């Protein structure tokens, strides 16, 4: 690596005291983990995908070996030149601590699933001891105080592109593996492993380098991301269960991206956004070939998509025109009321309390699958001999929709309109004083966000095969807003990550069904305390929440200069 900007070196007097025992202790810990993972962990072979065979590691044992190998690599780098630009100690602390927690959970799972800790074989204890040794060694090692500005660390273009491709391939494999785990304990332990590796790499600075490489090769990163998303159904062996979750994630993500315009860019708190998704879904249902559809006009689906999106945008204008003159808590209350009005209106349009458009609480079932240009989305297809079921077909359609929504969002964010929205979010009075059409841009944000949600709703109706008022409760709007806050307001990757987390985890952790809202609330409280800007925050949002960070301010200024070029 070249052109690396360094900080003022630490003087020998101020340098942290080295402990010679730390490095060999860490090496011994990593070796213990590898050896222990090759031995049997459990006497009972019927739990946790069989960890009872010596010298034949199971899935969890392989994950422990991966963490140990990464730790060994960091230990070796700590002795070499690369240790001067990677914060190897910070990474080792995260890996060692995470691996120790991982092993404690493994032993707890064995104890719960069988008849107690008596069923834990020596391999499990050896691996736990190794993880503890690795964690202790890492905390004894001195931290690197000369962590470089990774935006200046440039490598050959082929190396950066290869790193992006490797990261995307790892994401594809990890997603396929995690979704294939039906056991709740296995899924939780897999999440702990992913978090351990991710935090460890971030703490070293390696992921920061990859992030800057992605910024320098945005087209490659975008193409690789969509290639991974496109290939995902081919890894599921025709599993409708996993693909059903994936399609729900895409619908949720596309809808959240529309809300991101309203909340993330314009700063308008909308608590009734799910109504726009519902309006698109109801338009598609009433114009479908269902025997319960209440409108005789049956246009092609491409026309239905536009009609549903325009109806949602019209509702956005209707609710926005009289209410956008208020702001803050008052706007949130008004939009919350609109969401509930929409749901009750769908209940009452049953032919008794009003015209029969929605069949009231019964909804509109029996919505047939889409058929576009002779392609039946409800049929099973076998491209390249790989089975792709009904949900896989809708997944590809929703992937195209999500790509279009992301394109619209990114273009608007980079445009004059997007800058106007950001100015309104930062200081509405100052923006108005500078000549920004505040009311017009607010109304446009509502209309565009509602239009995108309506698009997603028209496809969701056919994918679900039915619509009913119960699908569009306030809680769904709250989850959409939470996805944006959790992922990072105003960002694309953050919203996609937040939508994935909030849709995937409840599906895979159904045994927590009674405590899901409790866990959800605890997660948000912790996020607001330790990372209020979100998991994947923009530099501007980070600076808003960490104004005292001078280094971050310099990085933001540098990034804005680069974008201006």
Coordinates of C-alpha atoms in Angstrom, one line a residue, residues 20-476:
X20 CA 6.2 -10.3 26.0
X21 CA 3.9 -13.1 27.2
X22 CA 0.9 -11.7 25.2
X23 CA 1.9 -12.8 21.7
X24 CA 2.8 -16.5 22.5
X25 CA -0.3 -16.7 24.7
X26 CA -2.5 -15.6 21.8
X27 CA -0.7 -18.1 19.5
X28 CA -1.4 -20.9 22.0
X29 CA -5.0 -19.8 22.3
X30 CA -5.6 -20.0 18.6
X31 CA -3.9 -23.4 18.4
X32 CA -6.1 -24.7 21.2
X33 CA -9.2 -23.5 19.4
X34 CA -8.2 -25.3 16.2
X35 CA -7.3 -28.5 18.0
X36 CA -10.4 -28.4 20.2
X37 CA -12.6 -27.8 17.2
X38 CA -11.3 -31.0 15.6
X39 CA -12.4 -33.0 18.6
X40 CA -15.9 -33.9 19.7
X41 CA -17.9 -31.2 21.5
X42 CA -21.0 -33.1 22.4
X43 CA -21.8 -36.6 23.5
X44 CA -25.3 -36.3 21.9
X45 CA -25.0 -36.3 18.2
X46 CA -28.6 -35.4 17.5
X47 CA -28.2 -31.7 18.5
X48 CA -26.6 -28.8 16.8
X49 CA -26.0 -30.7 13.6
X50 CA -23.9 -33.4 15.2
X51 CA -20.7 -32.1 17.0
X52 CA -19.9 -35.5 18.4
X53 CA -17.4 -36.9 15.8
X54 CA -13.6 -36.6 16.4
X55 CA -11.6 -35.2 13.5
X56 CA -14.7 -34.4 11.5
X57 CA -15.7 -30.8 12.4
X58 CA -19.3 -29.8 12.2
X59 CA -20.7 -26.5 11.1
X60 CA -20.2 -24.7 14.4
X61 CA -16.7 -26.2 14.8
X62 CA -15.7 -24.9 11.4
X63 CA -16.9 -21.4 12.3
X64 CA -14.7 -21.5 15.4
X65 CA -11.7 -22.6 13.3
X66 CA -12.4 -19.7 10.9
X67 CA -12.2 -17.2 13.8
X68 CA -9.0 -18.9 15.0
X69 CA -7.4 -18.7 11.6
X70 CA -8.2 -15.0 11.2
X71 CA -6.7 -14.4 14.6
X72 CA -3.6 -16.3 13.6
X73 CA -3.3 -14.1 10.5
X74 CA -3.6 -10.9 12.7
X75 CA -1.0 -12.3 15.1
X76 CA 1.4 -12.8 12.2
X77 CA 0.7 -9.4 10.8
X78 CA 1.3 -7.8 14.2
X79 CA 4.9 -8.9 13.9
X80 CA 5.3 -7.6 10.3
X81 CA 5.1 -4.3 8.5
X82 CA 1.4 -4.5 7.9
X83 CA 0.9 -4.4 11.7
X84 CA 1.9 -0.7 11.5
X85 CA -1.2 0.3 9.4
X86 CA -3.7 -2.3 10.7
X87 CA -4.8 -2.1 14.3
X88 CA -4.3 -5.8 14.9
X89 CA -4.7 -5.6 18.6
X90 CA -8.2 -4.0 18.4
X91 CA -9.2 -6.7 15.9
X92 CA -7.8 -9.5 18.1
X93 CA -9.7 -8.2 21.2
X94 CA -12.9 -8.3 19.3
X95 CA -12.2 -11.8 17.8
X96 CA -11.1 -13.2 21.2
X97 CA -14.0 -11.8 23.1
X98 CA -16.5 -12.7 20.5
X99 CA -15.2 -16.3 20.2
X100 CA -15.3 -16.7 24.0
X101 CA -18.9 -15.6 24.0
X102 CA -19.6 -17.9 21.1
X103 CA -18.2 -20.9 23.0
X104 CA -20.2 -20.0 26.2
X105 CA -23.3 -20.0 24.1
X106 CA -22.4 -23.3 22.5
X107 CA -21.9 -25.0 25.9
X108 CA -25.2 -23.5 27.1
X109 CA -27.0 -24.8 24.0
X110 CA -25.6 -28.3 24.5
X111 CA -26.6 -28.2 28.2
X112 CA -30.2 -27.0 27.3
X113 CA -30.7 -29.3 24.4
X114 CA -29.4 -32.4 26.2
X115 CA -29.3 -33.3 29.9
X116 CA -26.8 -30.7 31.2
X117 CA -23.1 -29.9 30.9
X118 CA -22.2 -33.6 31.5
X119 CA -22.9 -34.1 27.8
X120 CA -20.1 -31.6 26.8
X121 CA -17.1 -33.5 25.6
X122 CA -13.4 -32.4 26.2
X123 CA -13.2 -30.8 22.8
X124 CA -15.7 -28.1 23.8
X125 CA -13.8 -27.3 27.0
X126 CA -10.5 -27.2 25.1
X127 CA -11.9 -24.8 22.6
X128 CA -13.4 -22.6 25.3
X129 CA -10.0 -22.4 27.1
X130 CA -8.3 -21.5 23.8
X131 CA -10.9 -18.7 23.2
X132 CA -10.3 -17.3 26.7
X133 CA -6.5 -17.5 26.2
X134 CA -6.8 -15.6 22.9
X135 CA -9.1 -12.9 24.5
X136 CA -6.7 -12.5 27.5
X137 CA -3.7 -12.2 25.2
X138 CA -5.4 -9.6 23.0
X139 CA -6.3 -7.5 26.0
X140 CA -2.6 -7.7 27.3
X141 CA -1.3 -6.5 23.9
X142 CA -0.9 -2.7 23.4
X143 CA -3.3 -0.9 21.1
X144 CA -1.9 0.7 17.9
X145 CA -2.2 4.5 18.3
X146 CA -1.1 5.3 14.8
X147 CA -4.1 4.0 12.9
X148 CA -3.9 5.5 9.4
X149 CA -6.4 7.4 7.3
X150 CA -7.5 4.5 5.1
X151 CA -9.0 6.8 2.5
X152 CA -5.3 7.5 1.5
X153 CA -4.3 3.9 1.5
X154 CA -4.5 3.0 -2.2
X155 CA -3.7 -0.3 -3.8
X156 CA -3.6 -1.5 -7.4
X157 CA -7.1 -1.4 -8.9
X158 CA -7.2 -5.1 -9.5
X159 CA -6.5 -5.8 -5.8
X160 CA -9.3 -3.5 -4.7
X161 CA -11.7 -5.0 -7.2
X162 CA -10.7 -8.5 -6.1
X163 CA -11.3 -7.5 -2.4
X164 CA -14.8 -6.3 -3.4
X165 CA -15.6 -9.5 -5.2
X166 CA -14.3 -11.6 -2.3
X167 CA -16.5 -9.7 0.1
X168 CA -19.6 -10.1 -2.0
X169 CA -18.9 -13.8 -2.4
X170 CA -18.5 -14.1 1.3
X171 CA -21.9 -12.3 1.8
X172 CA -23.6 -14.7 -0.6
X173 CA -22.2 -17.8 1.1
X174 CA -23.0 -16.4 4.6
X175 CA -26.6 -15.5 3.6
X176 CA -27.2 -18.9 2.0
X177 CA -25.7 -20.7 5.0
X178 CA -27.6 -18.7 7.7
X179 CA -31.0 -19.0 5.9
X180 CA -30.5 -22.8 5.6
X181 CA -30.3 -23.1 9.4
X182 CA -33.7 -24.2 10.8
X183 CA -32.5 -24.7 14.4
X184 CA -32.8 -21.5 16.5
X185 CA -29.7 -22.1 18.5
X186 CA -27.7 -22.7 15.3
X187 CA -29.0 -19.4 13.8
X188 CA -28.2 -17.4 16.9
X189 CA -24.7 -18.9 17.0
X190 CA -24.2 -18.1 13.3
X191 CA -25.2 -14.5 14.0
X192 CA -22.7 -14.3 16.8
X193 CA -20.0 -15.6 14.5
X194 CA -20.9 -13.1 11.8
X195 CA -20.9 -10.2 14.3
X196 CA -17.5 -11.4 15.7
X197 CA -15.8 -11.5 12.3
X198 CA -17.4 -8.2 11.1
X199 CA -16.5 -6.3 14.3
X200 CA -13.0 -7.7 14.3
X201 CA -12.3 -6.7 10.7
X202 CA -13.8 -3.2 11.2
X203 CA -11.7 -2.7 14.3
X204 CA -8.5 -3.5 12.4
X205 CA -9.3 -0.9 9.7
X206 CA -9.4 -3.5 7.0
X207 CA -13.1 -3.0 6.3
X208 CA -12.5 0.8 6.2
X209 CA -10.0 0.2 3.4
X210 CA -12.6 -2.0 1.6
X211 CA -15.2 0.7 2.1
X212 CA -12.9 3.4 0.5
X213 CA -12.1 0.9 -2.3
X214 CA -15.8 0.6 -2.9
X215 CA -16.2 4.3 -3.1
X216 CA -13.4 4.4 -5.7
X217 CA -15.1 1.6 -7.7
X218 CA -18.7 2.3 -7.2
X219 CA -19.9 0.8 -10.4
X220 CA -18.0 -2.5 -9.6
X221 CA -19.5 -2.5 -6.1
X222 CA -23.0 -1.9 -7.4
X223 CA -22.7 -4.6 -10.1
X224 CA -21.2 -7.1 -7.6
X225 CA -24.0 -6.4 -5.1
X226 CA -26.8 -7.0 -7.7
X227 CA -24.9 -10.1 -9.0
X228 CA -24.9 -11.5 -5.5
X229 CA -28.6 -10.7 -5.0
X230 CA -29.4 -12.3 -8.4
X231 CA -27.5 -15.5 -7.6
X232 CA -29.1 -15.9 -4.2
X233 CA -32.1 -18.0 -5.3
X234 CA -29.8 -20.4 -7.1
X235 CA -28.3 -21.3 -3.7
X236 CA -31.6 -22.3 -2.0
X237 CA -32.4 -25.6 -3.8
X238 CA -35.9 -24.5 -4.6
X239 CA -36.8 -23.7 -0.9
X240 CA -40.0 -21.7 -0.9
X241 CA -39.6 -21.0 2.9
X242 CA -36.4 -19.1 2.5
X243 CA -37.4 -17.4 -0.7
X244 CA -40.7 -16.3 0.9
X245 CA -38.6 -14.5 3.6
X246 CA -36.3 -13.0 0.9
X247 CA -39.3 -11.6 -1.1
X248 CA -40.8 -10.1 2.1
X249 CA -37.4 -8.5 2.8
X250 CA -37.4 -6.9 -0.7
X251 CA -40.9 -5.6 -0.4
X252 CA -40.0 -4.2 3.0
X253 CA -36.8 -2.7 1.7
X254 CA -38.4 -1.1 -1.4
X255 CA -41.1 0.5 0.8
X256 CA -38.6 1.6 3.4
X257 CA -36.5 3.3 0.7
X258 CA -39.5 5.4 -0.3
X259 CA -40.0 6.3 3.4
X260 CA -36.3 7.2 3.5
X261 CA -37.0 10.1 1.1
X262 CA -39.6 11.4 3.5
X263 CA -37.8 10.8 6.8
X264 CA -34.1 10.5 5.9
X265 CA -33.8 13.3 3.3
X266 CA -36.7 15.7 4.1
X267 CA -36.8 15.0 7.8
X268 CA -40.6 14.6 7.9
X269 CA -41.7 12.1 10.5
X270 CA -44.4 9.9 8.9
X271 CA -46.1 7.3 11.1
X272 CA -48.8 6.2 8.7
X273 CA -46.6 5.3 5.7
X274 CA -47.9 1.8 5.5
X275 CA -51.2 3.2 4.1
X276 CA -49.4 4.0 0.8
X277 CA -48.2 0.4 0.5
X278 CA -51.8 -0.7 1.2
X279 CA -53.3 1.6 -1.3
X280 CA -51.2 0.1 -4.1
X281 CA -52.0 -3.4 -2.9
X282 CA -55.8 -2.7 -2.9
X283 CA -55.7 -1.2 -6.3
X284 CA -53.9 -4.3 -7.7
X285 CA -56.4 -6.5 -5.9
X286 CA -59.6 -4.8 -7.1
X287 CA -58.3 -4.7 -10.7
X288 CA -57.1 -8.3 -10.6
X289 CA -58.7 -11.4 -12.0
X290 CA -59.8 -12.5 -8.5
X291 CA -63.4 -13.8 -8.2
X292 CA -63.7 -11.4 -5.3
X293 CA -62.5 -8.3 -7.1
X294 CA -65.1 -5.6 -7.1
X295 CA -64.2 -3.6 -10.2
X296 CA -65.0 -4.9 -13.6
X297 CA -62.0 -3.3 -15.4
X298 CA -59.1 -5.8 -15.8
X299 CA -56.2 -3.9 -17.5
X300 CA -52.8 -5.4 -18.0
X301 CA -50.5 -5.5 -15.0
X302 CA -48.2 -2.8 -16.3
X303 CA -51.2 -0.5 -16.3
X304 CA -52.2 -1.6 -12.9
X305 CA -48.7 -0.8 -11.5
X306 CA -49.0 2.8 -12.8
X307 CA -52.5 3.2 -11.5
X308 CA -51.7 1.8 -8.1
X309 CA -48.6 4.0 -7.8
X310 CA -50.5 7.1 -8.9
X311 CA -53.3 6.5 -6.5
X312 CA -50.8 6.2 -3.7
X313 CA -49.1 9.4 -4.8
X314 CA -52.5 11.1 -5.0
X315 CA -53.2 10.1 -1.4
X316 CA -49.7 11.5 -0.5
X317 CA -50.7 14.8 -2.0
X318 CA -54.1 14.7 -0.2
X319 CA -52.7 14.1 3.2
X320 CA -49.7 16.3 2.6
X321 CA -51.5 19.5 1.4
X322 CA -53.3 20.3 4.6
X323 CA -50.9 18.8 7.1
X324 CA -47.4 19.8 5.9
X325 CA -47.9 23.3 7.4
X326 CA -47.3 21.6 10.8
X327 CA -44.1 19.9 11.8
X328 CA -42.5 17.8 14.4
X329 CA -44.7 15.9 16.8
X330 CA -47.9 17.4 15.3
X331 CA -47.0 16.1 11.8
X332 CA -46.3 12.6 13.4
X333 CA -49.7 12.6 15.0
X334 CA -51.5 13.6 11.8
X335 CA -49.8 11.0 9.7
X336 CA -50.5 8.4 12.4
X337 CA -54.2 9.3 12.2
X338 CA -54.1 9.0 8.4
X339 CA -52.7 5.5 8.6
X340 CA -55.5 4.5 10.9
X341 CA -58.1 6.2 8.8
X342 CA -57.0 4.2 5.8
X343 CA -57.2 0.9 7.6
X344 CA -60.7 1.7 9.0
X345 CA -61.8 2.9 5.5
X346 CA -60.8 -0.5 4.1
X347 CA -62.9 -2.1 6.8
X348 CA -66.0 0.1 6.0
X349 CA -66.0 -0.2 2.2
X350 CA -67.9 -3.4 2.4
X351 CA -71.3 -2.5 0.9
X352 CA -73.0 -1.9 4.2
X353 CA -71.2 1.1 5.6
X354 CA -70.1 2.4 2.2
X355 CA -69.7 1.3 -1.4
X356 CA -68.5 -2.3 -1.8
X357 CA -64.9 -1.9 -3.0
X358 CA -62.8 -3.9 -0.5
X359 CA -65.1 -6.6 0.9
X360 CA -64.6 -5.1 4.3
X361 CA -62.7 -7.2 6.9
X362 CA -62.8 -10.2 4.6
X363 CA -60.4 -8.5 2.1
X364 CA -59.9 -9.7 -1.4
X365 CA -58.5 -13.3 -1.5
X366 CA -57.8 -15.5 -4.5
X367 CA -55.6 -13.0 -6.4
X368 CA -54.0 -15.0 -9.2
X369 CA -50.3 -15.1 -9.9
X370 CA -48.8 -12.6 -12.4
X371 CA -48.2 -13.5 -16.0
X372 CA -46.0 -11.1 -17.9
X373 CA -45.0 -11.6 -21.5
X374 CA -46.0 -15.2 -21.3
X375 CA -43.9 -15.8 -18.1
X376 CA -46.1 -17.4 -15.3
X377 CA -44.8 -16.3 -11.9
X378 CA -46.7 -19.0 -10.2
X379 CA -45.1 -21.9 -12.1
X380 CA -41.9 -23.7 -11.2
X381 CA -39.0 -23.2 -13.6
X382 CA -35.7 -25.1 -14.0
X383 CA -33.0 -22.8 -15.6
X384 CA -29.7 -24.7 -15.8
X385 CA -31.4 -27.6 -14.1
X386 CA -31.9 -25.6 -10.8
X387 CA -35.4 -25.5 -9.4
X388 CA -36.8 -22.0 -9.0
X389 CA -40.3 -21.9 -7.3
X390 CA -43.0 -19.3 -7.2
X391 CA -41.3 -17.1 -4.6
X392 CA -38.1 -17.1 -6.6
X393 CA -39.9 -15.7 -9.6
X394 CA -41.4 -12.9 -7.5
X395 CA -38.0 -12.4 -5.9
X396 CA -36.4 -11.5 -9.3
X397 CA -39.3 -9.1 -10.1
X398 CA -38.9 -7.4 -6.7
X399 CA -35.2 -7.2 -7.2
X400 CA -35.8 -5.2 -10.4
X401 CA -38.2 -3.0 -8.5
X402 CA -35.8 -2.5 -5.6
X403 CA -33.0 -1.6 -8.1
X404 CA -35.3 1.0 -9.7
X405 CA -36.3 2.5 -6.3
X406 CA -32.6 2.7 -5.3
X407 CA -31.8 4.4 -8.6
X408 CA -34.6 7.0 -8.0
X409 CA -33.4 7.6 -4.5
X410 CA -29.7 8.0 -5.4
X411 CA -30.5 10.4 -8.3
X412 CA -32.8 12.5 -6.2
X413 CA -30.3 12.6 -3.3
X414 CA -27.6 13.9 -5.6
X415 CA -29.9 16.4 -7.3
X416 CA -30.8 20.0 -6.5
X417 CA -34.1 18.6 -5.1
X418 CA -32.2 16.3 -2.7
X419 CA -30.1 19.2 -1.5
X420 CA -33.2 21.2 -0.9
X421 CA -34.7 18.3 1.2
X422 CA -31.5 18.1 3.3
X423 CA -31.6 21.9 3.8
X424 CA -35.2 21.6 5.1
X425 CA -34.2 18.8 7.4
X426 CA -31.3 20.7 8.8
X427 CA -33.1 24.0 9.3
X428 CA -36.4 24.7 7.7
X429 CA -36.4 28.5 8.5
X430 CA -32.9 29.0 7.2
X431 CA -33.8 27.0 4.0
X432 CA -36.9 29.2 3.4
X433 CA -34.9 32.3 4.0
X434 CA -32.4 31.2 1.3
X435 CA -35.2 30.9 -1.2
X436 CA -36.0 27.1 -1.0
X437 CA -39.6 26.3 -1.8
X438 CA -40.2 24.5 1.5
X439 CA -43.8 23.6 1.1
X440 CA -43.4 22.5 -2.5
X441 CA -40.4 20.2 -1.7
X442 CA -42.2 18.7 1.3
X443 CA -45.2 17.9 -0.8
X444 CA -43.0 16.4 -3.5
X445 CA -41.3 14.2 -0.9
X446 CA -44.6 12.9 0.3
X447 CA -45.8 12.3 -3.3
X448 CA -42.6 10.5 -4.5
X449 CA -42.3 8.4 -1.3
X450 CA -46.0 7.3 -1.7
X451 CA -45.5 6.6 -5.4
X452 CA -42.7 4.2 -4.7
X453 CA -44.6 2.5 -1.9
X454 CA -47.6 2.1 -4.2
X455 CA -45.3 0.3 -6.8
X456 CA -44.2 -2.2 -4.2
X457 CA -47.8 -2.7 -3.0
X458 CA -49.1 -3.7 -6.4
X459 CA -46.6 -6.6 -6.6
X460 CA -47.1 -7.5 -2.9
X461 CA -50.8 -8.1 -3.6
X462 CA -50.1 -10.8 -6.2
X463 CA -47.2 -12.3 -4.2
X464 CA -49.4 -12.7 -1.1
X465 CA -52.4 -13.8 -3.1
X466 CA -54.8 -11.8 -0.8
X467 CA -55.1 -8.4 0.8
X468 CA -56.9 -7.5 4.0
X469 CA -57.0 -4.4 6.4
X470 CA -55.1 -6.3 9.1
X471 CA -51.9 -6.3 7.0
X472 CA -51.6 -2.5 7.3
X473 CA -51.6 -1.8 11.0
X474 CA -49.6 1.0 12.7
X475 CA -47.0 -1.5 13.9
X476 CA -45.9 -2.0 10.3

